[in-house]
Coordinates of C-alpha atoms and ligand atoms in Angstrom, one line a residue:
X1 CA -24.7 -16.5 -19.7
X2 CA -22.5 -18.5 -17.8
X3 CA -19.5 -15.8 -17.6
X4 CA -22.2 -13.3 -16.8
X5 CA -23.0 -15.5 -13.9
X6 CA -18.9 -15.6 -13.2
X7 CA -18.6 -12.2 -13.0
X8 CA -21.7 -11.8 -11.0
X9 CA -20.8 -14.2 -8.4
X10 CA -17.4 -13.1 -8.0
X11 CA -18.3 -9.4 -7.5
X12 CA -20.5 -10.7 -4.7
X13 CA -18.1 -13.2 -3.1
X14 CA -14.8 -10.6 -3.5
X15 CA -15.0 -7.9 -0.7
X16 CA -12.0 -5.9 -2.9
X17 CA -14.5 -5.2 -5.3
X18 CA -16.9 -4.0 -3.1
X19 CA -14.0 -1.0 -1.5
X20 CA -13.3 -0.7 -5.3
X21 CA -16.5 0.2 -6.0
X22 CA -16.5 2.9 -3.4
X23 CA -14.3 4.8 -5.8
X24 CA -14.3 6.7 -8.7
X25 CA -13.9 4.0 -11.0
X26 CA -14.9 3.0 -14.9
X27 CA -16.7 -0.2 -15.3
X28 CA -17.3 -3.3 -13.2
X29 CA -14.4 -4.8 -10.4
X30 CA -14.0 -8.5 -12.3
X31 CA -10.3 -9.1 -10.8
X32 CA -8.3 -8.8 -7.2
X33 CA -5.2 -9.9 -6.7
X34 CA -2.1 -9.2 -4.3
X35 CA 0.4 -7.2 -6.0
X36 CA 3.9 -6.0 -5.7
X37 CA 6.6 -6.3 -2.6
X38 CA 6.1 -3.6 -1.4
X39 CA 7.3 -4.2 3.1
X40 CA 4.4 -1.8 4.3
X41 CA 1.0 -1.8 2.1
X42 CA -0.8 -3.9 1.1
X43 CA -1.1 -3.5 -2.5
X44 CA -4.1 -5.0 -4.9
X45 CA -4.1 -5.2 -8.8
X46 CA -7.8 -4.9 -9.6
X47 CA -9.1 -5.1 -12.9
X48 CA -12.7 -3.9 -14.7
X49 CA -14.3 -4.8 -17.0
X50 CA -15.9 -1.5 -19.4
X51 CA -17.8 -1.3 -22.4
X52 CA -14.3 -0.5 -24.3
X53 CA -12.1 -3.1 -22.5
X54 CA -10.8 -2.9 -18.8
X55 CA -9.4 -0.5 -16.8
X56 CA -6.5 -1.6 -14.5
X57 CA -6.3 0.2 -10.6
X58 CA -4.0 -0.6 -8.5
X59 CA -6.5 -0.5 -4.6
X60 CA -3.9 -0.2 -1.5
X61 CA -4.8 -0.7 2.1
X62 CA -2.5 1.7 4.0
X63 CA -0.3 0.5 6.7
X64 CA -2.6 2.0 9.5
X65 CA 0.1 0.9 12.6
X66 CA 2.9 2.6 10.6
X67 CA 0.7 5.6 9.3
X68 CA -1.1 7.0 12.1
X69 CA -2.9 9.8 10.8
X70 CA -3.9 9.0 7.4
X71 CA -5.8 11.8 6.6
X72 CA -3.0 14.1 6.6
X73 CA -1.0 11.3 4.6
X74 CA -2.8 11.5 1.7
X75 CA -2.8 15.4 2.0
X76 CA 0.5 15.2 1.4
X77 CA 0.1 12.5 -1.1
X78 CA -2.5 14.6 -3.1
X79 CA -0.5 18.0 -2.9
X80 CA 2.7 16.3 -4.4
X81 CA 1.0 14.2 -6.9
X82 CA -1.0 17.6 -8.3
X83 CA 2.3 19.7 -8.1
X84 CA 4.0 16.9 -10.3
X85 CA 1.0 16.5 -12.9
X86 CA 1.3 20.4 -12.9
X87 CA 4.8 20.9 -13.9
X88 CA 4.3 18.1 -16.4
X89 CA 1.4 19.8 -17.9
X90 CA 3.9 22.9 -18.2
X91 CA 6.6 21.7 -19.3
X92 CA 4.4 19.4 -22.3
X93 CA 5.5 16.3 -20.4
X94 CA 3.5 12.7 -21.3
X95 CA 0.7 12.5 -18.1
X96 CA 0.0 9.1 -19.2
X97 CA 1.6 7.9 -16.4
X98 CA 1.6 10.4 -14.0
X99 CA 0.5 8.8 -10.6
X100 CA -3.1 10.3 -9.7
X101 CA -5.1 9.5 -6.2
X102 CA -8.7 8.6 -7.7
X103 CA -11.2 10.0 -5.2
X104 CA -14.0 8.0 -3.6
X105 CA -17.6 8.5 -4.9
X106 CA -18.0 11.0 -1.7
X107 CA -15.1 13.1 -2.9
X108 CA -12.7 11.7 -0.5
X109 CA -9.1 11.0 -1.3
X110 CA -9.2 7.6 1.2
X111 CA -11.9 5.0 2.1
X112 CA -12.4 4.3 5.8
X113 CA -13.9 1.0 5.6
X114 CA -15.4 -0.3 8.7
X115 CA -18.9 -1.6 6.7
X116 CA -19.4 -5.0 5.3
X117 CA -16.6 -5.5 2.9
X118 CA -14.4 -5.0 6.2
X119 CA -16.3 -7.9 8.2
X120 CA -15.8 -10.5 5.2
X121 CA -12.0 -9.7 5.3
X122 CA -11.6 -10.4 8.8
X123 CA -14.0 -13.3 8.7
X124 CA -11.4 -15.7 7.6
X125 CA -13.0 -16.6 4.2
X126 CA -10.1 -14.6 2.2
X127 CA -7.0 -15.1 3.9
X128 CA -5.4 -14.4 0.3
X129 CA -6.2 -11.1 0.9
X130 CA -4.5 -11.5 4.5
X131 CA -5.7 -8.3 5.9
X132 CA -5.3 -6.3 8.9
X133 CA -7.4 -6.1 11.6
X134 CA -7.4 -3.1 13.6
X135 CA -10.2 -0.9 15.2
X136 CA -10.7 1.8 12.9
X137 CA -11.7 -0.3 10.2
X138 CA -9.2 -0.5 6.6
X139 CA -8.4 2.2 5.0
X140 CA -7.7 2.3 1.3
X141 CA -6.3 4.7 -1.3
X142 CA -7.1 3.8 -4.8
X143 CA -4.6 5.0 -7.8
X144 CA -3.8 4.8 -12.0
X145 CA -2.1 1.5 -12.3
X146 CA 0.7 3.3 -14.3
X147 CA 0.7 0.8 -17.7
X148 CA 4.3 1.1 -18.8
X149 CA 6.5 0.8 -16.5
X150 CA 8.0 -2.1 -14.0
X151 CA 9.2 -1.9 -10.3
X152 CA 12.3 -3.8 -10.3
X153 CA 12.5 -6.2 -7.5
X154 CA 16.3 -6.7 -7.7
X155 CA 19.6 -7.3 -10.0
X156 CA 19.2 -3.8 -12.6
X157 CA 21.1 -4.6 -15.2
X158 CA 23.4 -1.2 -15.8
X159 CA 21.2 0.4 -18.4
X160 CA 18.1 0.0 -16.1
X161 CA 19.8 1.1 -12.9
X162 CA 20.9 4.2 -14.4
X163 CA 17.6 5.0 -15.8
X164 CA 16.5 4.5 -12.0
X165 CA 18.5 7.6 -10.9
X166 CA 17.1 9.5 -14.0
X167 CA 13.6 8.9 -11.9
X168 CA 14.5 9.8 -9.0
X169 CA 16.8 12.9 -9.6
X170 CA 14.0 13.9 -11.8
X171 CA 11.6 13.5 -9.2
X172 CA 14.0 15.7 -6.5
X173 CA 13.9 18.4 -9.3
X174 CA 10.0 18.7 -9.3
X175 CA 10.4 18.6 -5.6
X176 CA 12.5 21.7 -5.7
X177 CA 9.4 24.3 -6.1
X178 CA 7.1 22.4 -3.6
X179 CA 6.5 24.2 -0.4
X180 CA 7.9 22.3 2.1
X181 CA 5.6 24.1 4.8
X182 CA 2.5 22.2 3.4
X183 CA 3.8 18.6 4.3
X184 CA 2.9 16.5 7.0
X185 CA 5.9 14.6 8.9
X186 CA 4.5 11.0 8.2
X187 CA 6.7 9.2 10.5
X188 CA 8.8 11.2 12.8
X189 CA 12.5 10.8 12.9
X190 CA 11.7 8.3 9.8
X191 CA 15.7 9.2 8.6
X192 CA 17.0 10.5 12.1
X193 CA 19.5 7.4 12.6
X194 CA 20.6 8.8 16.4
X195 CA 16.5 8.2 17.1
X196 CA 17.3 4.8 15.0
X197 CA 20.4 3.7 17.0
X198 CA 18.3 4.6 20.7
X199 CA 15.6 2.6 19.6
X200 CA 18.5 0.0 19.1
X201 CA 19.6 0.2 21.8
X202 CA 15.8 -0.1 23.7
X203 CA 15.2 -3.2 21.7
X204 CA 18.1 -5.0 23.0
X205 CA 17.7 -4.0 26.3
X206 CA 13.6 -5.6 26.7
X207 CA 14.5 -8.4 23.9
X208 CA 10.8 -9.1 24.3
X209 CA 11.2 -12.0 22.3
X210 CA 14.4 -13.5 23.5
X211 CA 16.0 -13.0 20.7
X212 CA 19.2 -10.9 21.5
X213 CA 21.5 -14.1 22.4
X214 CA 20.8 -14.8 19.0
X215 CA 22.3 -12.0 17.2
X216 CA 25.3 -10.9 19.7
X217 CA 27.9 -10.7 16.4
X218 CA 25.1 -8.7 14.4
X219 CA 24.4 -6.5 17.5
X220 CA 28.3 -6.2 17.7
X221 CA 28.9 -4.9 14.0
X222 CA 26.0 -2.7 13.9
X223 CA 27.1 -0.9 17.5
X224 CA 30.4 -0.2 16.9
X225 CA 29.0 2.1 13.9
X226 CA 27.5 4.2 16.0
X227 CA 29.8 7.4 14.9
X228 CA 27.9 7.2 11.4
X229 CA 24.6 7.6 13.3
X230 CA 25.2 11.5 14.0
X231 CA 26.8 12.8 10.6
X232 CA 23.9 14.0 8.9
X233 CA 21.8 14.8 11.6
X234 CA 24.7 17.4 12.8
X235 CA 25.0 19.0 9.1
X236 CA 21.8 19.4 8.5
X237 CA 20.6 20.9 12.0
X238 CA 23.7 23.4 11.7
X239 CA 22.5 23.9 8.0
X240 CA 25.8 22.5 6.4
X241 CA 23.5 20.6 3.7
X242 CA 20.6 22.1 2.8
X243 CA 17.4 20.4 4.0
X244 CA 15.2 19.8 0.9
X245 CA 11.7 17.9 -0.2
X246 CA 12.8 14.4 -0.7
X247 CA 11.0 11.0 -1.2
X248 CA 13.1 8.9 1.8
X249 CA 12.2 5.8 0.5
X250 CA 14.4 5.3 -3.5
X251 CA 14.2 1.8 -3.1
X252 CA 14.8 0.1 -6.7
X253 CA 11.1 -1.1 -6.7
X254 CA 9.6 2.3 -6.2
X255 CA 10.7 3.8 -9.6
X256 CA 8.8 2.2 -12.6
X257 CA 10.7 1.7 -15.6
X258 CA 10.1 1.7 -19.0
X259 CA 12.1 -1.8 -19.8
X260 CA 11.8 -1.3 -23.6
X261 CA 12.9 2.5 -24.0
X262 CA 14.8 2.4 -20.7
X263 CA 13.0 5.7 -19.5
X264 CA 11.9 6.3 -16.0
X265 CA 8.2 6.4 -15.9
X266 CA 7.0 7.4 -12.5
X267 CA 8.4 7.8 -9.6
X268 CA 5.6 5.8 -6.7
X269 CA 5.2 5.2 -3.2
X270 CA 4.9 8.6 -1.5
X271 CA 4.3 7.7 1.8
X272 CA 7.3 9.1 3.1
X273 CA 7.6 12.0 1.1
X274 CA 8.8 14.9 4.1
X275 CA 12.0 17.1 4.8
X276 CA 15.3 15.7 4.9
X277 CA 18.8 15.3 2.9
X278 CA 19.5 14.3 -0.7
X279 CA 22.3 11.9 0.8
X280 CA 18.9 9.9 1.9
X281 CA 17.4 9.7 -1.4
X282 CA 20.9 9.1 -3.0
X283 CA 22.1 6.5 -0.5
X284 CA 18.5 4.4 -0.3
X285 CA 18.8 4.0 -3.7
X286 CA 22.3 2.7 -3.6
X287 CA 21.7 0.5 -0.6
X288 CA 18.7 -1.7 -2.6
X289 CA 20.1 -1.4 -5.8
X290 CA 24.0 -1.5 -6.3
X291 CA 24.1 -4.8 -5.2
X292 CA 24.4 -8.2 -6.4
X293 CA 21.9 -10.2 -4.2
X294 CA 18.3 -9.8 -2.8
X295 CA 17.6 -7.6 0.3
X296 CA 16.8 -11.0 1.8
X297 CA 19.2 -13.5 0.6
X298 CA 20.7 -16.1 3.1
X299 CA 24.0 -17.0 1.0
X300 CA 25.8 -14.0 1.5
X301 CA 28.1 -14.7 -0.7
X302 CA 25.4 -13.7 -3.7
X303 CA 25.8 -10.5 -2.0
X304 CA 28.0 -7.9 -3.2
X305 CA 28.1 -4.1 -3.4
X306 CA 28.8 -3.7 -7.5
X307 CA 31.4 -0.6 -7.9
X308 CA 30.3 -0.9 -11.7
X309 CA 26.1 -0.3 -10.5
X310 CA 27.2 2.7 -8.2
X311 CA 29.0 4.0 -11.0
X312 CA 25.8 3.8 -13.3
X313 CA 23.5 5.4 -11.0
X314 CA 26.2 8.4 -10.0
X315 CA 26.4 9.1 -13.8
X316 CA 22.5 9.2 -14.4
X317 CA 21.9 11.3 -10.8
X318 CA 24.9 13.7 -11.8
X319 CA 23.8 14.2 -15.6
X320 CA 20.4 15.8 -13.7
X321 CA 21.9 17.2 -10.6
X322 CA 25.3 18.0 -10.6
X323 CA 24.8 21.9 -10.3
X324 CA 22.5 21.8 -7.7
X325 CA 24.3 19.0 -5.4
X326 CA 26.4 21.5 -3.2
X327 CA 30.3 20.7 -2.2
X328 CA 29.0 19.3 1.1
X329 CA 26.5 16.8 -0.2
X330 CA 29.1 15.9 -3.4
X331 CA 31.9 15.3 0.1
X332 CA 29.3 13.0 1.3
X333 CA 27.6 11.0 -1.3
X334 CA 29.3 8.1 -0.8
X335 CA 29.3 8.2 2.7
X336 CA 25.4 8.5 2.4
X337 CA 25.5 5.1 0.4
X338 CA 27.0 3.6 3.6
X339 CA 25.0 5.1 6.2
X340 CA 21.6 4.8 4.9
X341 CA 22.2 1.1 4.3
X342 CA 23.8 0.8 8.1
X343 CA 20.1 2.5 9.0
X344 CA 18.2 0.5 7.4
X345 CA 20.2 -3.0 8.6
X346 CA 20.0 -1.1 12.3
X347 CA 15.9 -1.0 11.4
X348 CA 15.8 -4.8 10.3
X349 CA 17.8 -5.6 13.3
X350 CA 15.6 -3.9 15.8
X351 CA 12.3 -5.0 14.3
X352 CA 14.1 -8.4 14.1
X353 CA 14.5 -8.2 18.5
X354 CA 10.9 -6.3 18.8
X355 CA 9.5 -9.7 17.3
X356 CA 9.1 -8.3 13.7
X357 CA 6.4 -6.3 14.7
X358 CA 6.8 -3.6 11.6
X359 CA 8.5 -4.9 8.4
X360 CA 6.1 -7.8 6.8
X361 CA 8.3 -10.7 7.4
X362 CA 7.3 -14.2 5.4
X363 CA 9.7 -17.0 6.8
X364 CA 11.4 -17.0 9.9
X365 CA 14.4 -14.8 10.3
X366 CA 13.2 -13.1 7.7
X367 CA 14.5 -9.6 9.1
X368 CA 17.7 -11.4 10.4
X369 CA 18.9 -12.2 6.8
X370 CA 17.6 -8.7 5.9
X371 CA 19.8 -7.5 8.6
X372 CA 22.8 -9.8 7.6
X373 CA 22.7 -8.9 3.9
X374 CA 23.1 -5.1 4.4
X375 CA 25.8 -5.1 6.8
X376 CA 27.4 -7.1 4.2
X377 CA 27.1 -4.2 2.0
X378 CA 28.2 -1.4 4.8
X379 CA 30.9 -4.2 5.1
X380 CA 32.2 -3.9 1.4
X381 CA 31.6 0.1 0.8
X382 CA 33.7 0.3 3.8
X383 CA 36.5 -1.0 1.8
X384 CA 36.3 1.1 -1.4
X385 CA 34.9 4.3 -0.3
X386 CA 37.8 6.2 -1.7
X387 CA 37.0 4.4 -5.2
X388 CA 33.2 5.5 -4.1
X389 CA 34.4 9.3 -3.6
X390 CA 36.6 9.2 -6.9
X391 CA 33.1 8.1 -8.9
X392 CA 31.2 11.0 -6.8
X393 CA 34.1 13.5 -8.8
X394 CA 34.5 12.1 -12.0
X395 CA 30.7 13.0 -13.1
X396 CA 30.2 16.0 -10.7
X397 CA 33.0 17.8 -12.6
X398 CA 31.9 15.8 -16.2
X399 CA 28.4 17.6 -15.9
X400 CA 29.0 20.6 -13.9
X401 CA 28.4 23.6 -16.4
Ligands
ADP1 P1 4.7 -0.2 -0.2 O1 4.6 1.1 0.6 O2 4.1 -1.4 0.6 O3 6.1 -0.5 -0.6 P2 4.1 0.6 -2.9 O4 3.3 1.9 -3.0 O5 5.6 0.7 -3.2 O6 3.8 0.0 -1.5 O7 3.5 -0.5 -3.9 C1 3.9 -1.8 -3.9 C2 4.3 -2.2 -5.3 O8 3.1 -2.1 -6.1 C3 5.3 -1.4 -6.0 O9 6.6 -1.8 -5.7 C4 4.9 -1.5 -7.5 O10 5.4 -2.7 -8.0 C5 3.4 -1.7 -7.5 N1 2.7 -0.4 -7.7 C6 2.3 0.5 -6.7 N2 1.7 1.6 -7.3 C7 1.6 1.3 -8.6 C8 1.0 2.0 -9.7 N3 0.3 3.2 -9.5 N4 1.0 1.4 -10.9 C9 1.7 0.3 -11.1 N5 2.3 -0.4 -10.1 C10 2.2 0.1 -8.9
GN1_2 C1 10.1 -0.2 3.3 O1 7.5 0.4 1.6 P1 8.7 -0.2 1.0 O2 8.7 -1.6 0.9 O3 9.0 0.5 -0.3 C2 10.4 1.0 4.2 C3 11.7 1.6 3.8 C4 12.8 0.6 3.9 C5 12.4 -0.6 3.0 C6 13.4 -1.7 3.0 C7 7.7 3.5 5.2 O4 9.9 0.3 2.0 O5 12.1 2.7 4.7 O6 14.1 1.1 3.4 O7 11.1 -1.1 3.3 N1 9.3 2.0 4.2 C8 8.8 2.5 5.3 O8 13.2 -2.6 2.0 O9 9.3 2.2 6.4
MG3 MG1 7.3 0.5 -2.1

């Protein structure tokens, strides 16, 4: 009786349960609670309660600032996820754990929530839930919470990191029959780093926050790089690399691994899944997870690019990929490494003088030791790209047929 009376209460108090209940769900909304890293989303583990057990969901809000036009977002999220589940069905592949979009109970693939659940989470009462406010209501997705794997936060151990590029190289390889002409461009330029570097540049020049005077050595390293900025952008506009599907965001977290068997599990976040070069997917992933310190970490020297992680990932992304990586992209790998983790420092540092108006930031300076940290890494894959380049070889040739 008296749990009864728990559950009741708390389904009436929590306004998560209510969005979750707007969805296709089984059983009762008994749980809420923040969940994950992620820099964008904000991501909610909800539990119910069914006659069997419980279900677990996992309930985002979507970045509606960053994602302006969320209906075609979770077009694009929709098509991949079915084109994925498809070629596992096919291919007799375990859809377990395949990442579906659960619909709501009007057949839509997002909630726009502007009703009551939306007033109690901008009334104050739940600042746990820390939501945000904005005109057009919330609006939520709601998917599987995939059981068996983890999102590594940071520090793979070798094993793990490899199985990481299994995911993703995997994932690339389902990507290679989806038609491209279907997608949405989520965010525009998203990996154009001459777009990147102007912004740059814009930021310093309003410093709406006075911030610049702070950060004139940071400024100093990241703009005498500005010759990476143009490298890709050039080869893949004069069609030197192929442009393919990719995912544009591999960070270490959004692969979920299976700790126990070390398999990959499911490949998540899909925001940003649009047009652009392998050298992003392969370089992302090297920037958040060949490393020896947080993304974040203030003592920079816990942070060092690992020759021995880069090594693990190259051999697991080669053993799926090697024959379809052209000369070009195998010439550039390593560079890749470099410049997407100069792009995404350049991103910290500019969100950093715009006031930290787009990466969630949760201490001061947050984005400043964000930006710090991967400099430090451009700093040390500076010194051994040749080593880097040597790595790239070694397992192109080892599992070229
Ligand atoms: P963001 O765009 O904010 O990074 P993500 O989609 O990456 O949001 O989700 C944030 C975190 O939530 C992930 O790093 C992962 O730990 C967890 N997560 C997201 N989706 C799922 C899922 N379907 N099953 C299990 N965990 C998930
Ligand atoms: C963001 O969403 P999340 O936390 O997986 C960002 C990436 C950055 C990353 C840096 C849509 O990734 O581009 O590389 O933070 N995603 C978006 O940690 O901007
Ligand atoms: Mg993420």
């Amino acid at each position: 009786m008296y749990i009864k009376f728990n559950i009741i209460k708390e389904v009436f108090m929590n306004p998560l349960f209510q969005v979750a209940s707007q969805f296709n769900i089984e059983g009762e909304p008994f749980y809420a609670k923040q969940y994950g890293n992620g820099h964008i989303n904000r991501t909610y583990l909800v539990k119910c309660k069914t006659d069997g057990g419980e279900v677990k969901y996992i309930l985002q809000q979507i970045n509606h600032t960053v994602f302006k036009n969320v209906e075609n977002l979770m077009k694009n999220i929709v098509a991949v996820t079915n084109h994925i589940y498809k070629i596992m069905v096919e291919s007799n592949e375990d859809i377990e754990n395949a990442l579906r979009v659960i619909k709501t109970k009007d057949g839509k693939d997002y909630l726009q929530d502007k009703g009551k659940s939306y007033e109690l989470l901008n009334s104050g009462k739940y600042p746990e839930f820390n939501c945000i406010k904005g005109d057009d209501g919330h609006f939520y997705r709601l998917y599987n919470f995939v059981e068996n794997g983890i999102g590594i936060e940071t520090k793979a151990t070798i094993e793990e990191f490899r199985s990481s590029a299994l995911g993703f190289a995997r994932f690339q390889k389902y990507l290679d029959s989806f038609d491209a002409s279907v997608l949405y461009e989520t965010i525009p330029n998203f990996h154009n780093t001459v777009v990147r570097f102007e912004n740059f540049k814009k930021a310093i020049e309003k410093d709406v926050a006075n911030r610049a005077k702070n950060v004139a050595e940071e400024i100093e390293k990241y703009a005498s790089r500005k010759h990476y900025t143009n490298v890709v952008v050039d080869l893949l506009e004069s069609g030197e690399i192929p442009t393919r599907v990719t995912h544009n965001d591999t960070k270490l977290n959004n692969v979920l691994i299976n700790l126990k068997t070390l398999n990959p599990v499911t490949v998540i976040d899909l925001d940003t899944v649009m047009s652009g070069s392998l050298l992003y997917d392969f370089g992302d992933s090297i920037r958040s997870g060949a490393t020896t310190g947080a993304e974040d970490e203030k003592d920079l020297t816990k942070v060092n690019f690992s020759l021995e992680l880069f090594e693990a990932y190259v051999d697991g992304f080669m053993s799926e990929l090697a024959d379809r990586i052209t000369d070009k992209e195998t010439e550039l790998l390593a560079f890749g490494a470099i410049l997407m983790t100069y792009e995404c420092g350049l991103r910290f540092l500019t969100d950093y003088l715009e006031n930290d108006v787009y990466f969630r930031v949760h201490r001061e300076n947050h984005n400043l030791d964000r930006t710090r940290t991967q400099m430090k890494l451009v700093e040390d894959m500076e010194k051994v790209l040749p080593k880097m380049n040597e790595i790239v070889y070694k397992y192109k040739n080892k599992y070229s047929k």
